[in-house]
XYZ file of C-alpha atoms in Angstrom:
556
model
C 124.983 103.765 61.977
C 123.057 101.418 63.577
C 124.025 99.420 66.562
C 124.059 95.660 66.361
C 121.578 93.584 68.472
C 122.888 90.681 70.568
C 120.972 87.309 70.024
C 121.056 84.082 70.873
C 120.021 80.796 69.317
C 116.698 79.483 69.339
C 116.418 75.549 69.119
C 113.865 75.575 67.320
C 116.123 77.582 64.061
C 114.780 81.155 65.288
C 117.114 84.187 66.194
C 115.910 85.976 69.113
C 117.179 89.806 69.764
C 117.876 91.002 73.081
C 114.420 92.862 73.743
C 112.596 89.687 72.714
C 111.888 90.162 69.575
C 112.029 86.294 67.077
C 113.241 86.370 63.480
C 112.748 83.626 61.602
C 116.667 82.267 60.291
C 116.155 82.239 56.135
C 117.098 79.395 54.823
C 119.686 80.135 51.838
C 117.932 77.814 49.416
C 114.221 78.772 50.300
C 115.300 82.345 51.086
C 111.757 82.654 53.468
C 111.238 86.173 54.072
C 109.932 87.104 57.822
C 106.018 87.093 57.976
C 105.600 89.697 60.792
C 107.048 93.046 59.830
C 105.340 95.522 61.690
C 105.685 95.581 66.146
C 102.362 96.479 66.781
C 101.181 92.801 64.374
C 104.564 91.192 66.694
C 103.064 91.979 69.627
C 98.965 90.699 68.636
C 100.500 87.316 67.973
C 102.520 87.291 71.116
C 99.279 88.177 73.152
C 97.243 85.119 70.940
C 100.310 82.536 71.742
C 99.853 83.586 75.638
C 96.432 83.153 75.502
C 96.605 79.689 73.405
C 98.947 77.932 76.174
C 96.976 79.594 78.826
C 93.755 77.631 77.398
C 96.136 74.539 76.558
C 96.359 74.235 72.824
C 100.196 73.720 72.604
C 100.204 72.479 68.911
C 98.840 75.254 67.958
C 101.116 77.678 69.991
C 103.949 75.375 68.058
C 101.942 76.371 64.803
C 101.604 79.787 65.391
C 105.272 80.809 66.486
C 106.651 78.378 63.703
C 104.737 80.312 60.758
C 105.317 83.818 62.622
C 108.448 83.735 63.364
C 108.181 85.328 66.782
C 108.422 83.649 69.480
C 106.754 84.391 73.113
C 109.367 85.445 75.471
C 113.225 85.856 75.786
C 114.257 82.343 75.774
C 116.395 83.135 79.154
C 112.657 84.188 80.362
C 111.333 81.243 79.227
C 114.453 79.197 81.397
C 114.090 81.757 84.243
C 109.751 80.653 84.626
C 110.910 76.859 83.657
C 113.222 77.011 86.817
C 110.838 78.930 89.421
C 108.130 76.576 88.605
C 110.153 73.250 89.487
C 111.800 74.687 91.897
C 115.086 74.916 91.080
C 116.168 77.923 93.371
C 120.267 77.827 92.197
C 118.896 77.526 88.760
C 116.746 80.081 88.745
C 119.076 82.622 90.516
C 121.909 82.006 88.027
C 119.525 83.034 84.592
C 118.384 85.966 87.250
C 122.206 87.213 86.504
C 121.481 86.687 82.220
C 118.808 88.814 82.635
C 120.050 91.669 84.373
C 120.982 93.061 81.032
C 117.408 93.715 80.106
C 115.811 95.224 83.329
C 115.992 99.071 83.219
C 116.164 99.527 87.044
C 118.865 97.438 88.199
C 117.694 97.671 92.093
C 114.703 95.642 90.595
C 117.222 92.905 90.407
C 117.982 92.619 94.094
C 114.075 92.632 94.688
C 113.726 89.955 92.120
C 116.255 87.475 93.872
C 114.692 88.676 97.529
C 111.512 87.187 96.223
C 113.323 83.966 95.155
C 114.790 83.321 98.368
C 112.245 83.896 100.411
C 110.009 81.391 98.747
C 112.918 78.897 98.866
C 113.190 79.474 102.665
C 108.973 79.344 103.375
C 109.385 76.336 101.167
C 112.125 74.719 103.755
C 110.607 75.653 106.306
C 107.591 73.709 105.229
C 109.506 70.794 104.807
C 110.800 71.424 108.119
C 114.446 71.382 106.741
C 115.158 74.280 109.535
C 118.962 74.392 109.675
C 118.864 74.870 105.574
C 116.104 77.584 105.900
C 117.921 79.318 108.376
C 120.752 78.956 106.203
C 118.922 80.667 103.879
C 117.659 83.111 105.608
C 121.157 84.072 107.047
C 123.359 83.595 103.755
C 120.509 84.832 100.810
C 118.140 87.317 102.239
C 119.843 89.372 104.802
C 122.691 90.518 102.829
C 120.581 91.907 100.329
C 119.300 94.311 102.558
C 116.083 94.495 100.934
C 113.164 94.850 103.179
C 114.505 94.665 106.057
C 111.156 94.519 107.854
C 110.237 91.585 105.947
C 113.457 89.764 107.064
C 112.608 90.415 110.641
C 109.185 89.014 110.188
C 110.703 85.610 108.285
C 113.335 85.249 111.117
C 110.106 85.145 113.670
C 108.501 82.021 111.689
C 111.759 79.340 112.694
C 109.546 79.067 115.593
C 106.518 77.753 114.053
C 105.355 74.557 115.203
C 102.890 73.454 112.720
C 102.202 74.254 108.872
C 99.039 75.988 109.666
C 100.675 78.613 111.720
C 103.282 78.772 109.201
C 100.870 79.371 106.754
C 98.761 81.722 108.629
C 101.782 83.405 109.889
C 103.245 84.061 106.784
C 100.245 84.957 104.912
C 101.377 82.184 102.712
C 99.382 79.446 100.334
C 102.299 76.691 101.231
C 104.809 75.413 98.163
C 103.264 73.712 95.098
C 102.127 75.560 91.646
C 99.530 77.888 92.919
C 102.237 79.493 95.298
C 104.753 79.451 92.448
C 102.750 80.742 90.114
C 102.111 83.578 92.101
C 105.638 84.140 92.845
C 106.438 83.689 89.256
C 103.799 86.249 88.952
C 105.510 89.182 90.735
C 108.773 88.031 89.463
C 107.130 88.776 85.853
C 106.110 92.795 87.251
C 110.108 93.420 87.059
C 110.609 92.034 83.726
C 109.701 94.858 80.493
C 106.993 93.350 78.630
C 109.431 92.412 75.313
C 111.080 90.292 77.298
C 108.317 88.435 79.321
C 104.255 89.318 78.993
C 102.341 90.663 81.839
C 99.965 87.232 83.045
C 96.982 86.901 81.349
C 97.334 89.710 78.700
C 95.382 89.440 76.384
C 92.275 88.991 78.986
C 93.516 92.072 80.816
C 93.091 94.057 77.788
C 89.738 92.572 76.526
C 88.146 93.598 79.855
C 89.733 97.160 79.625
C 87.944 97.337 76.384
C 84.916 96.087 77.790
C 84.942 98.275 81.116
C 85.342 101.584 78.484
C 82.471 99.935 76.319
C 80.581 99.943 79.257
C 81.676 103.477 80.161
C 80.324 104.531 76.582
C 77.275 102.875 77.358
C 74.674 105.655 78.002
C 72.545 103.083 79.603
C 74.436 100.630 81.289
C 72.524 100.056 84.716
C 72.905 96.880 86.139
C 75.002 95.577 88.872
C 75.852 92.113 87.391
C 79.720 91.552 86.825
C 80.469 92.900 83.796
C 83.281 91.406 82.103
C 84.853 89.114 78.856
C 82.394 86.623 80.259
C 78.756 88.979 80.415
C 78.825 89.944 76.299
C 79.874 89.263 73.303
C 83.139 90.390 71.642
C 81.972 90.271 68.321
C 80.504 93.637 68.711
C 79.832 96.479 70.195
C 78.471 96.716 73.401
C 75.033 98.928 73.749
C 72.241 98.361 76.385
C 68.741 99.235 75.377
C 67.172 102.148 76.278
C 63.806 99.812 77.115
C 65.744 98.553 80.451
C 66.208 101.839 81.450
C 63.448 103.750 83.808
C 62.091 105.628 81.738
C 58.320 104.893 81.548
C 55.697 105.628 84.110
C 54.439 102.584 85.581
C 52.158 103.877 88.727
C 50.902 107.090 89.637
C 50.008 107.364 93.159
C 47.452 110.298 93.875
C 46.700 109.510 97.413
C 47.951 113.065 98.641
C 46.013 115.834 98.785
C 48.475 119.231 97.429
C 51.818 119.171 96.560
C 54.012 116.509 97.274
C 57.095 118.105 98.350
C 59.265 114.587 98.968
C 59.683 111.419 98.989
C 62.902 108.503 99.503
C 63.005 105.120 99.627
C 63.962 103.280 102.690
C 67.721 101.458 102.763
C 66.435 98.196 101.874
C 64.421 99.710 98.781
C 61.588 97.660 100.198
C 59.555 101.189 101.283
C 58.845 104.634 99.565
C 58.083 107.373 102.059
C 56.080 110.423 100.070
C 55.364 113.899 102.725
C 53.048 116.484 101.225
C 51.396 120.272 101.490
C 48.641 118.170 103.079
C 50.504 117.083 106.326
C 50.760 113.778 105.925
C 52.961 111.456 105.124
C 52.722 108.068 103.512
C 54.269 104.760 103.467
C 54.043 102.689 100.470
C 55.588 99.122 100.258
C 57.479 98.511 97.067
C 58.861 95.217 97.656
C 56.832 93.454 94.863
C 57.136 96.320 92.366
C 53.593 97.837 92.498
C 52.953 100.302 95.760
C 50.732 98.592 98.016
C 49.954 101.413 100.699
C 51.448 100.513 104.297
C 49.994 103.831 106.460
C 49.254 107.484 106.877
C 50.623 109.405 109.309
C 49.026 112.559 110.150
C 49.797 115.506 112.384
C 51.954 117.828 110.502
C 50.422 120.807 111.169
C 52.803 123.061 108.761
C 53.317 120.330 105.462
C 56.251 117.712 105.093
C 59.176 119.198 103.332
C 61.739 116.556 104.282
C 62.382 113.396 105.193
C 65.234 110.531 106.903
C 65.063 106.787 107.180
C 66.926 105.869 110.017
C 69.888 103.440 109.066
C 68.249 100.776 109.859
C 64.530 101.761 108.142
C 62.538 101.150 111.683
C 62.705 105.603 112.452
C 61.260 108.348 110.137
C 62.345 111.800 110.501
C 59.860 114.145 109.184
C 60.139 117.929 108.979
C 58.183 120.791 107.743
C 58.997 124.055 105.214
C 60.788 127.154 106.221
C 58.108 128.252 109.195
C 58.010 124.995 110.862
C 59.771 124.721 114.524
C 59.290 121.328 114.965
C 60.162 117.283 113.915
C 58.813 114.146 114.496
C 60.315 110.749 114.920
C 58.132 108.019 113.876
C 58.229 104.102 114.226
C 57.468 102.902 111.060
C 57.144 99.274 112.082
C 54.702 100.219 114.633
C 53.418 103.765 113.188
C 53.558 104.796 116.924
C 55.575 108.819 117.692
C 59.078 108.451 119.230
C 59.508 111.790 119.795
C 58.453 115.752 118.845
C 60.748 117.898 119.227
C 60.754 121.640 119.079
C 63.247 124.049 121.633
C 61.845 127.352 120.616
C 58.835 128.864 118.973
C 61.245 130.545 116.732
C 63.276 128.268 115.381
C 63.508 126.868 111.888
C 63.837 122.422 111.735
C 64.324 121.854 107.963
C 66.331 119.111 107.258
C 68.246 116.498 109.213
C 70.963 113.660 108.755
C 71.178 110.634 110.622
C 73.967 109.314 112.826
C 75.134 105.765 111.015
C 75.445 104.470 115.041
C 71.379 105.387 114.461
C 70.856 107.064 117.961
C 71.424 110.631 117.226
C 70.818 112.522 114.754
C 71.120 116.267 112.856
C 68.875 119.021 112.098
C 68.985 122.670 111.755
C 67.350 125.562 109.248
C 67.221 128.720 107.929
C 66.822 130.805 110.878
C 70.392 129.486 112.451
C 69.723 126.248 114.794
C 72.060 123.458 113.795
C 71.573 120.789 116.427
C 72.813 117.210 117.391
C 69.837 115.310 119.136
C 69.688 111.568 121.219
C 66.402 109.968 119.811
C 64.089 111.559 122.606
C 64.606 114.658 120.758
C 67.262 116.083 123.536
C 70.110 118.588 122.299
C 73.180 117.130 123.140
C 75.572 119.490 120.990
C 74.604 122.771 119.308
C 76.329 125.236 116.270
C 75.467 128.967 116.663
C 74.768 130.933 113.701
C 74.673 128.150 110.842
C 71.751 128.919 108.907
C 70.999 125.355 107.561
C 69.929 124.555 104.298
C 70.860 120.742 103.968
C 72.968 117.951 105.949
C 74.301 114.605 105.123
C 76.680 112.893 107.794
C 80.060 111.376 106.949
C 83.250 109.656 107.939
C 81.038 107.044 110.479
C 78.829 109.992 111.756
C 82.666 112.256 112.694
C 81.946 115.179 110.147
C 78.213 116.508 109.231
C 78.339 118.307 105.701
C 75.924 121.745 106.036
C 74.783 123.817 102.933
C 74.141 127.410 104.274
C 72.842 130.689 103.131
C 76.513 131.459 102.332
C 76.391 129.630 98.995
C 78.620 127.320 101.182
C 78.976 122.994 102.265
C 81.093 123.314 105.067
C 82.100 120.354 107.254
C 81.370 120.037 111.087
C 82.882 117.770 113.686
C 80.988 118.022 116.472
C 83.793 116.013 118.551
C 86.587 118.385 117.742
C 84.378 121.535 117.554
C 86.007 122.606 114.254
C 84.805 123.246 110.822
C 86.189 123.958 107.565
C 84.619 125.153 104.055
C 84.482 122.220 101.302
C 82.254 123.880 98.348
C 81.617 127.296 97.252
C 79.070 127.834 94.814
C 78.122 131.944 93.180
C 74.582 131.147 93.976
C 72.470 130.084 96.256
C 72.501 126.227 97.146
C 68.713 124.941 97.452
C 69.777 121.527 98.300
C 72.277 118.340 98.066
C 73.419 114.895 98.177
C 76.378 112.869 98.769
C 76.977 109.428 96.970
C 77.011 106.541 98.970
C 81.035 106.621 98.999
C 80.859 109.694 100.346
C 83.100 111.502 97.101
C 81.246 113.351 95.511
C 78.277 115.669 96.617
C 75.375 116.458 93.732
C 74.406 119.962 94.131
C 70.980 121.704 93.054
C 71.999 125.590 92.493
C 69.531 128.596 92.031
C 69.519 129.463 88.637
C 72.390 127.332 87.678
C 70.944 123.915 88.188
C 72.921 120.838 88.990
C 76.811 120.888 89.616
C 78.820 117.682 90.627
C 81.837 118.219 93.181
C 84.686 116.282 94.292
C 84.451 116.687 98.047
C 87.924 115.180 98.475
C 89.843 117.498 95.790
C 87.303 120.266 96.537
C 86.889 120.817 92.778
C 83.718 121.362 90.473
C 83.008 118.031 88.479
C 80.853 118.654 86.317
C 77.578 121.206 85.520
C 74.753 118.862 84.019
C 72.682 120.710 81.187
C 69.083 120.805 81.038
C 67.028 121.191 84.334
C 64.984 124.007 85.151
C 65.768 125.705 88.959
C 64.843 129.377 89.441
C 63.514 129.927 93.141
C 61.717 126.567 94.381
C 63.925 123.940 96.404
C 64.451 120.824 94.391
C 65.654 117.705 95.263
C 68.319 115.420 93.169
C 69.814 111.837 93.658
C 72.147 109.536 92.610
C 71.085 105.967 91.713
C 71.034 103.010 89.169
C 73.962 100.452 89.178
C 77.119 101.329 91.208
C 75.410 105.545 91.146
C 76.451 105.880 87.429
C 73.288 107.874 87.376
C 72.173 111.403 88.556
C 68.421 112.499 88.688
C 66.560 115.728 89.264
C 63.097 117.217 88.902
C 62.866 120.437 87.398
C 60.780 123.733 87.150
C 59.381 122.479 83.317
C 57.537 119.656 85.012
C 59.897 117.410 83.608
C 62.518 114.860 85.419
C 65.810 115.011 83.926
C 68.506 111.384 84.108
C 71.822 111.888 83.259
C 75.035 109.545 83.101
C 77.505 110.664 85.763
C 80.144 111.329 83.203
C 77.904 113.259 80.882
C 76.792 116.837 80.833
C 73.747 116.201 78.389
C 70.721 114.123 79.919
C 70.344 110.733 78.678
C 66.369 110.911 79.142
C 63.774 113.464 80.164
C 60.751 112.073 81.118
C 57.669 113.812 80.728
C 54.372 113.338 82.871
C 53.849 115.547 85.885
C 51.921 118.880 85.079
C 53.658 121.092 87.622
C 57.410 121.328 89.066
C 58.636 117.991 90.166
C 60.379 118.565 93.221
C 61.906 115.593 94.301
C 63.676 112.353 92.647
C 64.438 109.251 94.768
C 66.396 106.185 93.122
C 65.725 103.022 94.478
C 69.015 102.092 96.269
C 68.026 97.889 95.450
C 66.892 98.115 92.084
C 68.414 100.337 89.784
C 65.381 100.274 87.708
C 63.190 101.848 89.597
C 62.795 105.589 90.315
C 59.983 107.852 92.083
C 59.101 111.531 91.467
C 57.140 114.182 93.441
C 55.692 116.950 91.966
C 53.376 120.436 92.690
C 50.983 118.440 90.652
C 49.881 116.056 94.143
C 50.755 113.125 92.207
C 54.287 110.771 92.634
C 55.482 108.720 90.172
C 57.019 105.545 89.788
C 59.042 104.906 86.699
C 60.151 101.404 85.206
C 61.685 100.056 82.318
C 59.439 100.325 79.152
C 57.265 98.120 78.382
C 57.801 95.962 75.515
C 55.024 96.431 73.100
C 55.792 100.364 73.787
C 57.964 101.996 71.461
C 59.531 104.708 73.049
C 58.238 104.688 76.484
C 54.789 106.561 78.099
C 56.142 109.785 78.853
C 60.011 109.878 78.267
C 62.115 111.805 75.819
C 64.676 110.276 73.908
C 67.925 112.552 74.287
């Protein structure tokens, strides 16, 4: 048996069930037959009639629900928003009780009317009717010991002298049909969807679609809004491959040997390239081609690494495996801040900056892990970590160290403790952290790139494709919002991949030896630059139009 459904009346000649659900009355002489049979086509038109009074069209709304026979919401829903928008508090409260029937979680109700009245006291308040707020305030709210802290904070705004404070106080937009809307709003979160829809719907679901389309999208790199608004919905959304960097633009050959790395500065306005040759080199990419800015010169054992300082005006530049030494460079003025070196034996690698940018990390191979003022001056050491990266997170609290354990462990110099976050089988030859500081992007011997969660502590994602047997290669994240990963490789080759795919989305081809070092520029997302054995670096671009598939790049 099936249980009868409770309806009431429409004015209009509809039948409306208690879940909100519209029949059309048949006429006995015409004997019209309901339109809408199936839910799922119920709830499209129900989503198309929100949207239709949202933009204004009312006769058509009429239209619509007249030849459906469905109908919008529960017509106490429709009574219920009728009375919050005017208003009408006692009105409003006493439909609250009709449609207690059709909430699942009756303590919902009690939240529901707690909302009520405390609009309807802001509102007298406003209007400076104080005795009936307080009233209110005594008689409505408090007994329905709901948010009790709330309640205490109300009581404290009798005292306000002024609608500003009031306002400010109160965190509060003041009464009129913004305010109510938004009250009418969070009413609407309580209510099942049958019996009232969700604000704005259809739009919501439209952009879901579009935010997965983009998703999908194995090229979608730009950091313009995307949204209803940025594309058409008449099909499918697909960004060309042309946009993407995938085409070699420059090729800088200014170094002598191998070009071990390179970055760009914070601003993206700068490319820093250190080689074999000892030198490094600023280039000036503001204006898309490299202009070059300066040489510095002195590195007696190669440049194998390099830092901007937060605020691009310090370079940090350190040497391969053998070197015992740094330098801090003013790139504005090209002039040494400091050279440090403690011992002829020790190993300076890599290094991190501080975010405050007046200290900084380093360490190596051969166990020195330091924390350093600008003049180069220890100011906290780490015995025994034999360093083979560092990236600095949580405001400069906790440095992040890959070590010759297969290990990224976390430091806090403050606390002087340290915990493991990654363990990998094989050796870890470098890494990088995303600019949220989630997820760390982790070049492996033999392996070659794995994505981690450094929150959950949990392997991502392994990225097919790149090459990594013995030499240290650098990888990045980039493009729009760091959808993007990037690597070179042992086959010459550098390989792009979408964050949330395992298969690269280009390889681009070029460089005649082992590229061992990607940069993205952190400004524009179509711009990357590559290093390689070869003594060249790269800069790749979108593709040029009259070019097919790109100089150089691999369609994947």
């Amino acid at each position: 048996m099936h249980k009868s459904k409770r309806t009431s009346s429409g004015s209009d000649g509809e039948t409306s069930t208690s879940n909100g659900e519209c029949i059309a009355n048949g006429d006995s002489k015409s004997h019209l037959k309901r339109k809408i049979v199936h839910r799922s086509d119920e709830d499209v038109v129900r989503l198309i009639v929100q949207h239709l009074q949202g933009l204004g069209l009312n006769k058509s709304v009429d239209v619509l629900m007249q030849e459906s026979g469905c109908r919008l919401e529960h017509p106490s829903a429709a009574k219920f928003r009728e009375s919050v928008m005017a208003g009408d508090w006692e009105r409003a409260d006493a439909i609250l009780k009709e449609l207690r029937p059709l909430v699942e979680n009756k303590e919902d109700i009690s939240k529901m009317r707690f909302c009520l009245m405390e609009q309807k006291f802001l509102e007298f308040l406003e209007e400076d009717r104080r005795i009936e707020a307080l009233q209110c305030l005594r008689t409505e709210l408090t007994p329905l010991k709901c948010n009790r802290e709330r309640v205490h904070q109300l009581s404290g705004l009798i005292m306000c002298t002024n609608e500003e404070e009031l306002y400010k106080r109160a965190e509060w937009n003041g009464k009129g049909s913004l305010s109510r809307q938004k009250l009418m709003d969070r009413l609407q979160s309580f209510l099942p969807a049958s019996v009232m829809l969700p604000p704005h719907r259809l739009r919501t679901l439209l952009n879901q679609a579009v935010e997965l389309q983009k998703e999908k999208c194995p090229y979608h790199n730009t950091k313009l809004e995307v949204g209803i608004h940025s594309f058409s919905l008449l099909s499918d959304h697909l960004c060309s491959r042309n946009d993407f960097p995938c085409e070699t633009k420059y090729t800088l050959t200014e170094h002598c040997d191998e070009v071990w790395f390179l970055r760009f500065s914070h601003s993206g306005s700068k490319l820093a390239t250190g080689a074999k040759d000892g030198t490094v080199i600023i280039w000036d990419v503001s204006h898309g081609e490299p202009t070059h800015l300066r040489t510095i010169e002195g590195h007696s054992y190669g440049v194998g690494n390099l830092a901007w300082s937060p605020d691009d005006t310090y370079l940090i530049a350190c040497g391969p495996e053998d070197c015992s030494e740094l330098w801090i460079w003013n790139i504005e003025t090209g002039e040494l801040k400091c050279r440090m070196t403690q011992a002829a034996d020790d190993s300076l690698t890599c290094c991190a900056w501080n975010p405050d940018g007046k200290r900084f990390y380093t360490g190596g191979k051969r166990g020195q892990f330091y924390q350093c003022d600008l003049d180069g001056n220890v100011l906290e050491s780490w015995e025994g970590v034999r360093v083979m990266g560092l990236h600095c997170l949580n405001g400069g609290k906790v440095v992040l160290a890959a070590d010759t354990h297969n290990r990224v462990r976390a430091y806090n110099f403050e606390e002087s403790n340290d915990y493991d976050l990654i363990k990998e089988d094989h050796p870890i030859m470098s890494f990088s952290v995303s600019d949220d500081g989630r997820h760390a992007l982790i070049n492996v011997a033999q392996q070659g790139l794995h994505l981690w969660d450094i929150r959950d502590r949990v392997l991502v994602r392994k990225y097919q494709g790149v090459r990594q047997a013995k030499f240290t290669i650098y990888s990045c994240f980039g493009g729009a919002n760091q959808d993007f990963l990037a690597s070179g490789s042992e086959d010459n080759k550098v390989y792009i991949w979408h964050s949330k795919r395992e298969k690269p989305v280009a390889v681009l081809s070029g460089h005649t030896r082992t590229v061992n070092c990607v940069s993205w520029n952190p400004k524009d997302p179509t711009m990357i630059a590559s290093s390689s054995d070869d003594g060249t670096v790269r800069i790749w671009g979108p593709v040029t139009r009259h070019s097919k598939t790109g100089c150089g790049s691999t369609a994947v």
